[in-house]
Coordinates of C-alpha atoms in Angstrom, one line a residue:
X28 CA 3.0 8.9 39.6
X29 CA 6.0 8.6 37.3
X30 CA 7.8 11.9 36.6
X31 CA 7.8 13.0 33.0
X32 CA 11.2 12.4 31.5
X33 CA 13.1 15.4 30.2
X34 CA 14.5 14.7 26.8
X35 CA 14.5 18.1 25.0
X36 CA 14.4 18.9 21.3
X37 CA 12.0 17.2 18.9
X38 CA 10.8 14.6 21.4
X39 CA 9.9 17.2 23.9
X40 CA 7.8 19.0 21.2
X41 CA 6.0 15.7 20.4
X42 CA 5.1 15.4 24.1
X43 CA 3.9 19.0 24.3
X44 CA 1.8 18.6 21.2
X45 CA 0.2 15.5 22.6
X46 CA 1.4 13.3 19.7
X47 CA 3.0 10.8 22.1
X48 CA 2.2 9.9 25.7
X49 CA 4.5 9.6 28.7
X50 CA 4.1 5.8 28.7
X51 CA 5.0 5.6 25.0
X52 CA 8.1 7.7 25.6
X53 CA 9.1 5.6 28.6
X54 CA 8.8 2.5 26.4
X55 CA 10.9 4.1 23.6
X56 CA 13.6 5.1 26.0
X57 CA 13.8 1.6 27.3
X58 CA 14.2 0.3 23.7
X59 CA 16.9 3.0 23.2
X60 CA 18.8 1.8 26.3
X61 CA 18.7 -1.8 25.1
X62 CA 19.4 -1.4 21.3
X63 CA 20.8 2.1 20.9
X64 CA 19.8 4.5 18.1
X65 CA 18.0 7.8 17.8
X66 CA 15.0 8.2 20.1
X67 CA 12.9 9.8 17.3
X68 CA 13.6 6.8 14.9
X69 CA 12.6 4.4 17.7
X70 CA 9.3 6.3 18.2
X71 CA 8.6 5.9 14.4
X72 CA 9.6 2.2 14.4
X73 CA 7.2 1.5 17.3
X74 CA 4.4 3.2 15.4
X75 CA 3.8 6.0 17.9
X76 CA 4.4 8.8 15.4
X77 CA 5.0 9.0 11.7
X78 CA 8.2 10.0 9.9
X79 CA 6.3 13.1 8.5
X80 CA 5.5 14.3 12.0
X81 CA 9.1 13.9 13.1
X82 CA 10.3 15.8 10.0
X83 CA 7.8 18.6 10.6
X84 CA 8.9 18.9 14.2
X85 CA 12.6 19.0 13.3
X86 CA 11.7 21.7 10.7
X87 CA 10.1 23.8 13.4
X88 CA 13.2 23.5 15.6
X89 CA 15.2 25.4 13.0
X90 CA 12.3 27.2 11.3
X91 CA 12.6 25.2 8.1
X92 CA 9.8 24.4 5.7
X93 CA 8.6 20.7 5.6
X94 CA 8.1 19.5 2.0
X95 CA 6.2 16.5 0.5
X96 CA 8.7 14.9 -1.9
X97 CA 5.9 13.2 -3.8
X98 CA 4.8 16.7 -4.9
X99 CA 8.3 18.2 -5.2
X100 CA 10.4 16.3 -7.7
X101 CA 14.1 17.2 -7.8
X102 CA 15.5 19.1 -10.8
X103 CA 18.4 17.5 -12.7
X104 CA 20.4 20.8 -12.5
X105 CA 20.2 20.6 -8.7
X106 CA 21.0 16.9 -8.5
X107 CA 24.1 17.4 -10.7
X108 CA 25.7 19.8 -8.1
X109 CA 25.9 17.2 -5.3
X110 CA 27.6 13.8 -5.7
X111 CA 25.5 10.8 -4.8
X112 CA 27.9 9.6 -2.0
X113 CA 27.7 13.0 -0.3
X114 CA 23.9 13.1 -0.6
X115 CA 23.6 9.6 1.0
X116 CA 26.2 10.3 3.7
X117 CA 24.4 13.5 4.9
X118 CA 20.8 12.2 4.1
X119 CA 20.1 15.2 1.8
X120 CA 18.3 15.6 -1.5
X121 CA 19.0 18.6 -3.7
X122 CA 15.7 19.9 -5.1
X123 CA 16.0 23.0 -7.2
X124 CA 18.0 26.2 -7.8
X125 CA 16.1 29.3 -6.7
X126 CA 17.3 32.9 -6.8
X127 CA 21.0 32.0 -6.5
X128 CA 20.3 29.4 -3.7
X129 CA 20.2 25.6 -3.7
X130 CA 17.1 24.2 -2.1
X131 CA 18.0 21.0 -0.3
X132 CA 15.8 18.6 1.7
X133 CA 17.5 17.5 4.9
X134 CA 16.5 14.6 7.1
X135 CA 18.3 16.5 10.0
X136 CA 18.0 20.2 9.3
X137 CA 20.2 21.0 12.3
X138 CA 23.3 19.3 10.8
X139 CA 25.5 22.3 10.5
X140 CA 28.4 20.3 9.1
X141 CA 26.3 19.0 6.2
X142 CA 25.1 22.6 5.4
X143 CA 28.7 23.9 5.4
X144 CA 29.9 21.0 3.2
X145 CA 27.2 21.6 0.6
X146 CA 27.9 25.4 0.7
X147 CA 31.6 24.8 0.0
X148 CA 30.9 22.1 -2.6
X149 CA 28.5 24.2 -4.6
X150 CA 29.5 27.7 -3.9
X151 CA 25.8 28.5 -3.3
X152 CA 23.7 29.6 -0.4
X153 CA 21.9 26.5 1.0
X154 CA 18.1 26.9 1.6
X155 CA 17.1 24.2 4.1
X156 CA 13.8 22.4 4.0
X157 CA 12.9 19.1 5.7
X158 CA 11.6 15.7 4.7
X159 CA 11.5 12.2 6.3
X160 CA 14.8 10.4 6.1
X161 CA 13.2 7.2 4.6
X162 CA 11.7 9.3 1.7
X163 CA 15.0 11.0 1.0
X164 CA 16.9 7.7 0.9
X165 CA 14.2 6.1 -1.3
X166 CA 14.4 9.0 -3.7
X167 CA 18.2 8.8 -3.9
X168 CA 18.0 5.1 -4.5
X169 CA 15.5 5.7 -7.3
X170 CA 17.7 8.3 -8.9
X171 CA 20.7 6.0 -8.7
X172 CA 18.9 3.3 -10.5
X173 CA 17.2 5.5 -13.2
X174 CA 18.5 5.9 -16.7
X175 CA 20.9 3.4 -18.2
X176 CA 21.8 1.6 -15.0
X177 CA 19.6 -1.4 -15.7
X178 CA 20.7 -1.6 -19.3
X179 CA 24.3 -1.5 -18.3
X180 CA 23.7 -4.4 -15.9
X181 CA 22.0 -6.4 -18.7
X182 CA 25.1 -5.8 -20.8
X183 CA 27.3 -7.0 -18.0
X184 CA 25.3 -10.3 -17.7
X185 CA 25.5 -10.9 -21.5
X186 CA 29.3 -10.2 -21.4
X187 CA 29.9 -12.9 -18.8
X188 CA 32.7 -15.2 -20.0
X189 CA 30.3 -18.1 -19.9
X190 CA 26.7 -18.7 -19.0
X191 CA 27.8 -21.6 -16.8
X192 CA 29.8 -19.2 -14.6
X193 CA 26.8 -16.8 -14.4
X194 CA 24.5 -19.6 -13.3
X195 CA 27.0 -20.7 -10.7
X196 CA 27.0 -17.2 -9.3
X197 CA 23.2 -16.8 -9.3
X198 CA 22.7 -20.0 -7.3
X199 CA 25.2 -18.9 -4.6
X200 CA 23.2 -17.9 -1.5
X201 CA 23.5 -14.1 -1.0
X202 CA 22.3 -11.7 1.6
X203 CA 18.9 -10.5 0.4
X204 CA 19.7 -6.8 0.3
X205 CA 18.3 -4.8 -2.6
X206 CA 21.2 -2.4 -2.9
X207 CA 23.2 -3.4 -6.0
X208 CA 26.9 -2.9 -5.7
X209 CA 29.9 -3.4 -8.0
X210 CA 30.8 -6.6 -6.1
X211 CA 27.4 -8.3 -6.8
X212 CA 27.1 -10.9 -9.5
X213 CA 25.6 -9.0 -12.5
X214 CA 22.4 -11.1 -12.4
X215 CA 21.9 -10.4 -8.7
X216 CA 22.5 -6.7 -9.4
X217 CA 20.0 -6.7 -12.2
X218 CA 17.2 -8.3 -10.1
X219 CA 18.0 -5.9 -7.3
X220 CA 17.8 -2.9 -9.5
X221 CA 14.4 -3.9 -10.9
X222 CA 13.0 -4.5 -7.5
X223 CA 14.4 -1.3 -6.1
X224 CA 13.0 0.8 -8.9
X225 CA 9.6 -0.8 -8.5
X226 CA 9.5 -0.2 -4.7
X227 CA 10.6 3.4 -5.1
X228 CA 8.0 4.1 -7.8
X229 CA 5.3 2.7 -5.4
X230 CA 4.5 -0.3 -7.5
X231 CA 2.3 -3.0 -6.0
X232 CA 3.4 -5.9 -8.3
X233 CA 6.2 -6.8 -10.7
X234 CA 5.6 -9.2 -13.6
X235 CA 8.4 -11.1 -15.2
X236 CA 6.8 -12.5 -18.4
X237 CA 8.7 -14.8 -20.7
X238 CA 8.0 -14.6 -24.4
X239 CA 9.5 -16.3 -27.5
X240 CA 12.4 -13.9 -28.0
X241 CA 12.6 -12.0 -24.7
X242 CA 11.3 -11.6 -21.1
X243 CA 9.0 -8.6 -20.6
X244 CA 9.1 -6.9 -17.2
X245 CA 6.1 -4.8 -16.2
X246 CA 5.1 -3.2 -12.9
X247 CA 1.7 -2.2 -11.6
X248 CA 1.5 1.4 -10.6
X249 CA -1.8 2.8 -9.2
X250 CA -3.5 -0.4 -10.3
X251 CA -2.4 -0.2 -14.0
X252 CA 0.4 -2.3 -15.6
X253 CA 3.3 -0.3 -17.1
X254 CA 6.1 -1.6 -19.3
X255 CA 9.5 -1.4 -17.6
X256 CA 12.3 -3.2 -19.3
X257 CA 12.8 -6.0 -21.9
X258 CA 15.3 -8.6 -21.0
X259 CA 17.1 -10.7 -23.6
X260 CA 16.0 -14.4 -23.8
X261 CA 19.5 -15.6 -23.0
X262 CA 19.3 -14.2 -19.4
X263 CA 15.6 -14.9 -18.7
X264 CA 16.4 -18.3 -17.1
X265 CA 19.0 -16.7 -14.8
X266 CA 16.5 -14.0 -13.7
X267 CA 13.9 -16.7 -12.9
X268 CA 16.4 -18.8 -11.0
X269 CA 17.5 -15.8 -8.9
X270 CA 13.9 -14.9 -8.0
X271 CA 13.2 -18.5 -7.0
X272 CA 16.3 -18.6 -4.8
X273 CA 15.3 -15.4 -3.1
X274 CA 11.8 -16.9 -2.4
X275 CA 13.2 -20.3 -1.3
X276 CA 11.5 -22.1 -4.1
X277 CA 12.7 -25.3 -5.9
X278 CA 14.9 -24.0 -8.7
X279 CA 15.0 -27.4 -10.3
X280 CA 11.2 -27.7 -10.6
X281 CA 9.7 -25.8 -13.5
X282 CA 6.7 -28.0 -14.3
X283 CA 4.3 -27.0 -11.6
X284 CA 3.3 -23.7 -10.0
X285 CA 5.1 -22.6 -6.9
X286 CA 4.7 -20.0 -4.2
X287 CA 7.3 -18.4 -2.0
X288 CA 8.2 -15.4 0.1
X289 CA 11.3 -13.2 0.4
X290 CA 12.3 -10.3 2.6
X291 CA 14.5 -7.6 1.1
X292 CA 15.9 -4.2 2.2
X293 CA 15.4 -1.2 0.0
X294 CA 17.3 1.7 1.4
X295 CA 16.4 1.8 5.0
X296 CA 13.1 -0.1 4.6
X297 CA 12.4 -3.8 4.9
X298 CA 10.0 -5.0 2.3
X299 CA 8.3 -8.4 1.9
X300 CA 7.7 -10.0 -1.4
X301 CA 5.1 -12.7 -2.1
X302 CA 6.4 -14.6 -5.2
X303 CA 4.4 -16.8 -7.5
X304 CA 5.6 -18.9 -10.5
X305 CA 3.5 -20.4 -13.3
X306 CA 4.8 -22.6 -16.1
X307 CA 4.0 -21.2 -19.6
X308 CA 4.9 -22.1 -23.2
X309 CA 8.2 -20.1 -23.0
X310 CA 9.2 -20.5 -19.4
X311 CA 8.0 -19.6 -16.0
X312 CA 6.0 -16.5 -15.5
X313 CA 7.0 -14.8 -12.2
X314 CA 4.9 -12.3 -10.3
X315 CA 6.1 -10.5 -7.2
X316 CA 3.6 -8.8 -4.9
X317 CA 5.3 -6.1 -3.0
X318 CA 4.2 -5.7 0.7
X319 CA 5.6 -3.0 2.8
X320 CA 5.0 -3.9 6.5
X321 CA 6.5 -0.6 7.6
X322 CA 3.8 1.4 5.7
X323 CA 1.9 3.9 7.8
X324 CA -1.7 2.9 8.4
X325 CA -3.9 5.7 7.1
X326 CA -6.7 7.2 9.1
X327 CA -10.4 6.5 8.5
X328 CA -11.1 10.1 7.6
X329 CA -8.5 10.0 4.8
X330 CA -10.0 7.1 2.9
X331 CA -12.2 9.4 0.9
X332 CA -15.6 8.3 2.2
X333 CA -18.4 10.8 2.1
X334 CA -19.2 12.3 5.6
X335 CA -22.5 10.5 5.7
X336 CA -20.9 7.1 5.0
X337 CA -18.0 7.7 7.4
X338 CA -20.6 8.5 10.1
X339 CA -22.4 5.2 9.3
X340 CA -19.1 3.3 9.5
X341 CA -18.3 4.8 12.9
X342 CA -21.8 3.9 14.2
X343 CA -21.2 0.3 13.1
X344 CA -17.8 0.3 14.8
X345 CA -19.4 1.1 18.1
X346 CA -21.5 -2.0 18.0
X347 CA -20.5 -4.6 20.7
X348 CA -20.8 -7.6 18.4
X349 CA -21.5 -8.6 14.8
X350 CA -19.8 -9.1 11.4
X351 CA -18.6 -6.3 9.1
X352 CA -17.5 -7.5 5.7
X353 CA -15.3 -5.6 3.1
X354 CA -15.6 -6.9 -0.4
X355 CA -13.8 -6.3 -3.7
X356 CA -11.2 -7.9 -6.0
X357 CA -7.5 -8.4 -5.1
X358 CA -5.8 -5.0 -4.9
X359 CA -8.9 -3.0 -4.2
X360 CA -7.7 -1.6 -0.8
X361 CA -9.8 -3.9 1.5
X362 CA -6.9 -4.4 3.9
X363 CA -6.1 -0.7 4.1
X364 CA -9.7 0.1 4.9
X365 CA -9.9 -2.5 7.6
X366 CA -6.6 -1.3 9.2
X367 CA -7.9 2.3 9.2
X368 CA -10.9 1.0 11.1
X369 CA -8.8 -1.0 13.6
X370 CA -6.5 2.0 14.2
X371 CA -9.6 3.9 15.5
X372 CA -10.7 0.9 17.6
X373 CA -7.2 0.1 19.0
X374 CA -7.3 1.4 22.6
X375 CA -5.8 0.1 25.9
X376 CA -9.2 -1.3 27.0
X377 CA -9.9 -3.7 24.1
X378 CA -8.2 -6.9 22.9
X379 CA -7.8 -7.1 19.1
X380 CA -6.5 -10.2 17.4
X381 CA -5.9 -10.7 13.6
X382 CA -5.4 -13.7 11.4
X383 CA -3.7 -12.7 8.1
X384 CA -2.1 -14.2 5.0
X385 CA 0.2 -12.3 4.7
X386 CA 0.5 -9.6 7.4
X387 CA 0.6 -6.5 5.2
X388 CA 0.8 -3.9 8.0
X389 CA 2.4 -4.1 11.4
X390 CA 0.5 -2.1 13.9
X391 CA 1.2 -1.6 17.6
X392 CA -1.6 -2.7 20.0
X393 CA -2.8 -5.6 17.8
X394 CA -2.0 -9.3 18.3
X395 CA -1.3 -10.4 14.7
X396 CA -1.0 -14.0 13.5
X397 CA 0.4 -15.2 10.2
X398 CA -1.5 -18.0 8.6
X399 CA 0.7 -21.0 7.8
X400 CA -1.3 -23.6 5.9
X401 CA 1.7 -25.9 5.5
X402 CA 1.7 -26.6 9.2
X403 CA -2.0 -26.7 9.6
X404 CA -2.5 -23.1 10.8
X405 CA -5.4 -22.2 8.5
X406 CA -8.0 -19.4 9.0
X407 CA -10.5 -21.9 10.5
X408 CA -7.9 -23.5 12.8
X409 CA -6.5 -20.1 13.8
X410 CA -10.0 -18.7 14.5
X411 CA -10.9 -21.7 16.8
X412 CA -7.7 -21.1 18.8
X413 CA -8.1 -17.4 18.8
X414 CA -11.6 -17.6 20.4
X415 CA -9.9 -19.1 23.4
X416 CA -7.7 -16.0 23.8
X417 CA -10.4 -13.7 25.1
X418 CA -10.7 -11.3 22.1
X419 CA -13.0 -8.3 21.9
X420 CA -12.4 -7.6 18.2
X421 CA -11.3 -10.1 15.5
X422 CA -10.0 -9.5 12.0
X423 CA -10.1 -12.6 9.7
X424 CA -8.0 -11.6 6.7
X425 CA -10.2 -13.5 4.3
X426 CA -13.2 -15.8 4.5
X427 CA -12.2 -18.6 2.2
X428 CA -14.1 -21.7 3.3
X429 CA -17.3 -23.0 4.9
X430 CA -15.8 -23.7 8.3
X431 CA -14.2 -20.2 8.6
X432 CA -17.5 -18.5 7.6
X433 CA -19.5 -20.5 10.1
X434 CA -17.0 -19.9 12.9
X435 CA -17.0 -16.2 12.1
X436 CA -20.8 -15.9 12.3
X437 CA -20.9 -17.9 15.6
X438 CA -18.1 -15.7 17.0
X439 CA -20.3 -12.6 16.3
X440 CA -23.3 -14.3 17.9
X441 CA -21.3 -15.0 21.1
X442 CA -20.3 -11.3 21.6
X443 CA -17.4 -10.5 19.4
X444 CA -17.0 -7.8 16.7
X445 CA -15.6 -9.5 13.6
X446 CA -14.1 -7.9 10.5
X447 CA -13.4 -9.9 7.4
X448 CA -13.1 -9.7 3.5
X449 CA -14.8 -11.5 0.7
X450 CA -14.2 -11.5 -3.1
X451 CA -17.5 -10.3 -4.6
X452 CA -18.3 -7.7 -7.2
X453 CA -20.6 -5.6 -5.0
X454 CA -22.1 -5.4 -1.6
X455 CA -25.4 -7.3 -2.2
X456 CA -23.4 -10.2 -3.7
X457 CA -21.8 -11.0 -0.3
X458 CA -25.0 -12.4 1.0
X459 CA -25.5 -15.2 -1.6
X460 CA -21.8 -15.9 -1.3
X461 CA -22.1 -16.6 2.4
X462 CA -25.2 -18.7 2.0
X463 CA -23.5 -20.7 -0.7
X464 CA -20.5 -21.3 1.6
X465 CA -22.9 -23.0 4.0
X466 CA -23.8 -20.3 6.6
X467 CA -27.2 -21.1 8.0
X468 CA -29.7 -18.5 6.7
X469 CA -31.3 -18.0 10.1
X470 CA -28.0 -17.0 11.6
X471 CA -27.1 -14.2 9.2
X472 CA -29.7 -11.5 10.0
X473 CA -28.7 -11.5 13.6
X474 CA -25.0 -11.6 13.0
X475 CA -24.2 -9.5 9.9
X476 CA -24.1 -5.8 10.5
X477 CA -23.0 -4.4 7.1
X478 CA -21.1 -5.1 3.8
X479 CA -18.8 -2.4 2.4
X480 CA -17.8 -2.9 -1.3
X481 CA -15.0 -0.8 -2.7
X482 CA -12.7 -0.2 -5.7
X483 CA -9.6 2.1 -6.1
X484 CA -9.7 4.8 -8.7
X485 CA -6.6 6.8 -9.8
X486 CA -6.6 10.4 -8.7
X487 CA -5.9 13.2 -11.2
X488 CA -2.4 14.6 -10.7
X489 CA -2.5 17.9 -8.7
X490 CA 0.4 19.4 -10.7
X491 CA -1.2 19.1 -14.2
X492 CA -4.9 19.1 -13.4
X493 CA -6.9 21.1 -15.9
X494 CA -10.7 21.6 -16.5
X495 CA -12.4 19.8 -19.3
X496 CA -13.5 22.4 -21.9
X497 CA -16.7 20.5 -22.8
X498 CA -17.8 18.2 -20.0
X499 CA -21.2 17.6 -21.6
X500 CA -19.4 16.1 -24.6
X501 CA -17.5 13.8 -22.3
X502 CA -20.7 12.4 -20.9
X503 CA -22.2 12.0 -24.3
X504 CA -19.1 10.2 -25.7
X505 CA -19.2 7.7 -22.8
X506 CA -22.9 7.3 -23.1
X507 CA -23.6 8.3 -19.5
X508 CA -26.5 10.4 -18.4
X509 CA -25.2 13.6 -16.9
X510 CA -26.5 14.7 -13.5
X511 CA -29.4 17.2 -13.8
X512 CA -28.9 19.0 -10.4
X513 CA -26.6 21.9 -11.1
X514 CA -23.7 22.9 -13.4
X515 CA -21.3 20.2 -14.6
X516 CA -17.5 20.4 -14.4
X517 CA -15.0 17.7 -15.1
X518 CA -11.2 17.7 -14.9
X519 CA -8.3 15.8 -16.4
X520 CA -4.5 15.5 -16.0
X521 CA -2.4 16.7 -18.9
X522 CA 0.7 14.7 -17.9
X523 CA 3.9 16.0 -16.2
X524 CA 7.1 14.8 -14.6
X525 CA 5.4 14.3 -11.3
X526 CA 2.9 11.7 -12.6
X527 CA 5.2 10.2 -15.2
X528 CA 3.1 11.8 -17.9
X529 CA 0.1 9.6 -17.0
X530 CA -2.2 12.4 -15.8
X531 CA -2.8 10.4 -12.6
X532 CA -1.0 10.3 -9.2
X533 CA -2.2 8.2 -6.3
X534 CA -5.5 6.4 -5.7
X535 CA -8.6 6.8 -3.7
X536 CA -11.5 4.5 -2.8
X537 CA -15.0 4.5 -4.2
X538 CA -17.5 2.7 -1.9
X539 CA -21.0 1.3 -1.5
X540 CA -22.2 0.5 2.0
X541 CA -25.1 -2.0 2.5
X542 CA -26.3 -1.8 6.1
X543 CA -28.3 -4.9 7.2
X544 CA -31.7 -3.9 8.7
X545 CA -34.8 -5.8 9.7
X546 CA -36.0 -5.5 6.1
X547 CA -33.5 -8.1 5.0
X548 CA -34.6 -10.8 7.4
X549 CA -37.2 -12.6 5.3
X550 CA -35.2 -12.2 2.1
X551 CA -32.1 -13.8 3.7
X552 CA -34.0 -16.6 5.3
X553 CA -35.8 -17.5 2.1
X554 CA -32.5 -17.1 0.0
X555 CA -34.1 -14.7 -2.5
X556 CA -30.8 -13.8 -4.2
X557 CA -28.7 -10.7 -5.0
X558 CA -31.3 -8.7 -7.1
X559 CA -33.6 -8.7 -4.1
X560 CA -30.8 -7.8 -1.7
X561 CA -29.8 -4.9 -4.1
X562 CA -33.4 -3.7 -4.1
X563 CA -33.6 -3.6 -0.3
X564 CA -30.3 -1.9 -0.1
X565 CA -31.3 0.8 -2.5
X566 CA -34.6 1.2 -0.6
X567 CA -32.6 1.9 2.5
X568 CA -30.5 4.6 0.7
X569 CA -27.4 2.7 -0.5
X570 CA -25.5 4.5 -3.3
X571 CA -23.6 2.4 -5.7
X572 CA -19.8 2.6 -6.2
X573 CA -20.4 4.3 -9.6
X574 CA -22.7 6.9 -8.0
X575 CA -20.1 7.5 -5.3
X576 CA -17.3 7.8 -7.9
X577 CA -19.4 10.2 -10.1
X578 CA -19.5 12.7 -7.3
X579 CA -15.7 12.5 -7.0
X580 CA -15.3 13.0 -10.8
X581 CA -17.5 16.1 -10.5
X582 CA -15.3 17.4 -7.7
X583 CA -12.2 16.9 -9.8
X584 CA -10.7 13.9 -7.9
X585 CA -10.8 11.5 -10.8
X586 CA -12.0 11.2 -14.4
X587 CA -15.0 9.5 -15.8
X588 CA -12.8 7.2 -17.9
X589 CA -11.0 6.0 -14.8
X590 CA -14.3 5.5 -12.9
X591 CA -15.7 3.4 -15.8
X592 CA -12.6 1.3 -15.8
X593 CA -13.2 0.1 -12.3
X594 CA -17.0 0.2 -12.0
X595 CA -18.0 -0.8 -15.6
X596 CA -20.4 -3.6 -14.4
X597 CA -22.5 -1.2 -12.4
X598 CA -23.3 1.3 -15.2

């Protein structure tokens, strides 16, 4: 038996709390000997603990409070007291002035030198709280790029001595690091600032939309597009060229759509971009999908499912074989749900393989394969090869074609538990979709376990959440029948600095789960269609996404307007 290593401090506390195992610590120490760096950061990089857990443990070491920076926006008066270079050097974020003290979030609350420097610099007592280093740096990057910074960069581009020189600079290969500096060509700095701001705001997509007299930049936050900046028409081609260079696309070709990928660094995080170009009347429309492979995979019990549905999902996860499908449009959280499930299933005694395009989360314990259609590695080809790798559980990122659908069903019939996604509007619609793709009807009842449909609704901001004074009037105005079982209470967000005056902050899933029972056999074999599958699902107790979301609205999680926005077809 290997003796437990003695490391002391935060790591020792993680061991004592059972957050990491001896074998995980041994692996992390081996990595540290080979590559150097802090042991706590290596544990986070390997996915054994989260940055929040490290920050909380470090706070306990010095008896400092751990704060969530998403709910604790810094005040301008506090930020003005500490120069940006000092804040970045010591990994600190000034938060607020309180009773003659300056409240500061530290990545390392035991850094006595940093505390002394801030005390001398400000002349104030420093009240220490803790937060993850990555969040502190991300917030500092966002602060640095807020205000007139982007406009100043636009002015720099326009003031270039000649557009020819600007183009020459933009086409020079550069290190893809999204940290604008004074030495960057202005057009590179402009693109970097836009991407940095979008990542730090938590955007999922950035749209660069050319129009007759300008280029409009919008970003999608919590599923809704928001205006960001307007770029003069004179620099729009330079922005497009820079984006195409980053994504290794053909800059000279503007007549056909193109797809590309880029990897950039934002603060201390590496972020992947999936880039798409589309020719339009006024130039090429560019859309960047932001993928953060370092994101923490959330737990199944934090997805927002009702206890009854979560229990059903866990029962399905315990099945030895079969297919479980998650459906919904692009951006509805399907991948997040599947990874929350895989996190629960990932143990040392099972073999889990994934086929993905792209790999959105990197998770220890899984064997993940990136689809590369240009070299023939499609979902169907990958699945055929993967079945020879002795898997127990398989994730097929998306079922796109007949061959993949047929292979997936046959894999379930030969003893594998298979998870996949489909693009359908609701759970009952998945069955006709599979039948239309060429899956034999007699194979489906024995292989398909369940279909989970979902959407994401924006959550009401906790900081400005207020009760609706007349909830009955809200139901009447939206022409929705109010529930009759008990008092009605609805809530809304008034808008504040935390939620950027939108009234919403964050998102949560609404779900409908259709479990395939023996009742479905005859209907599937005779291809009776979605209405019959819907009737059978309701007969077996399925609640629709609208009904699921209505319960959340009554609990103050979201609003009826937001629920109708994403589930309008079901009302």
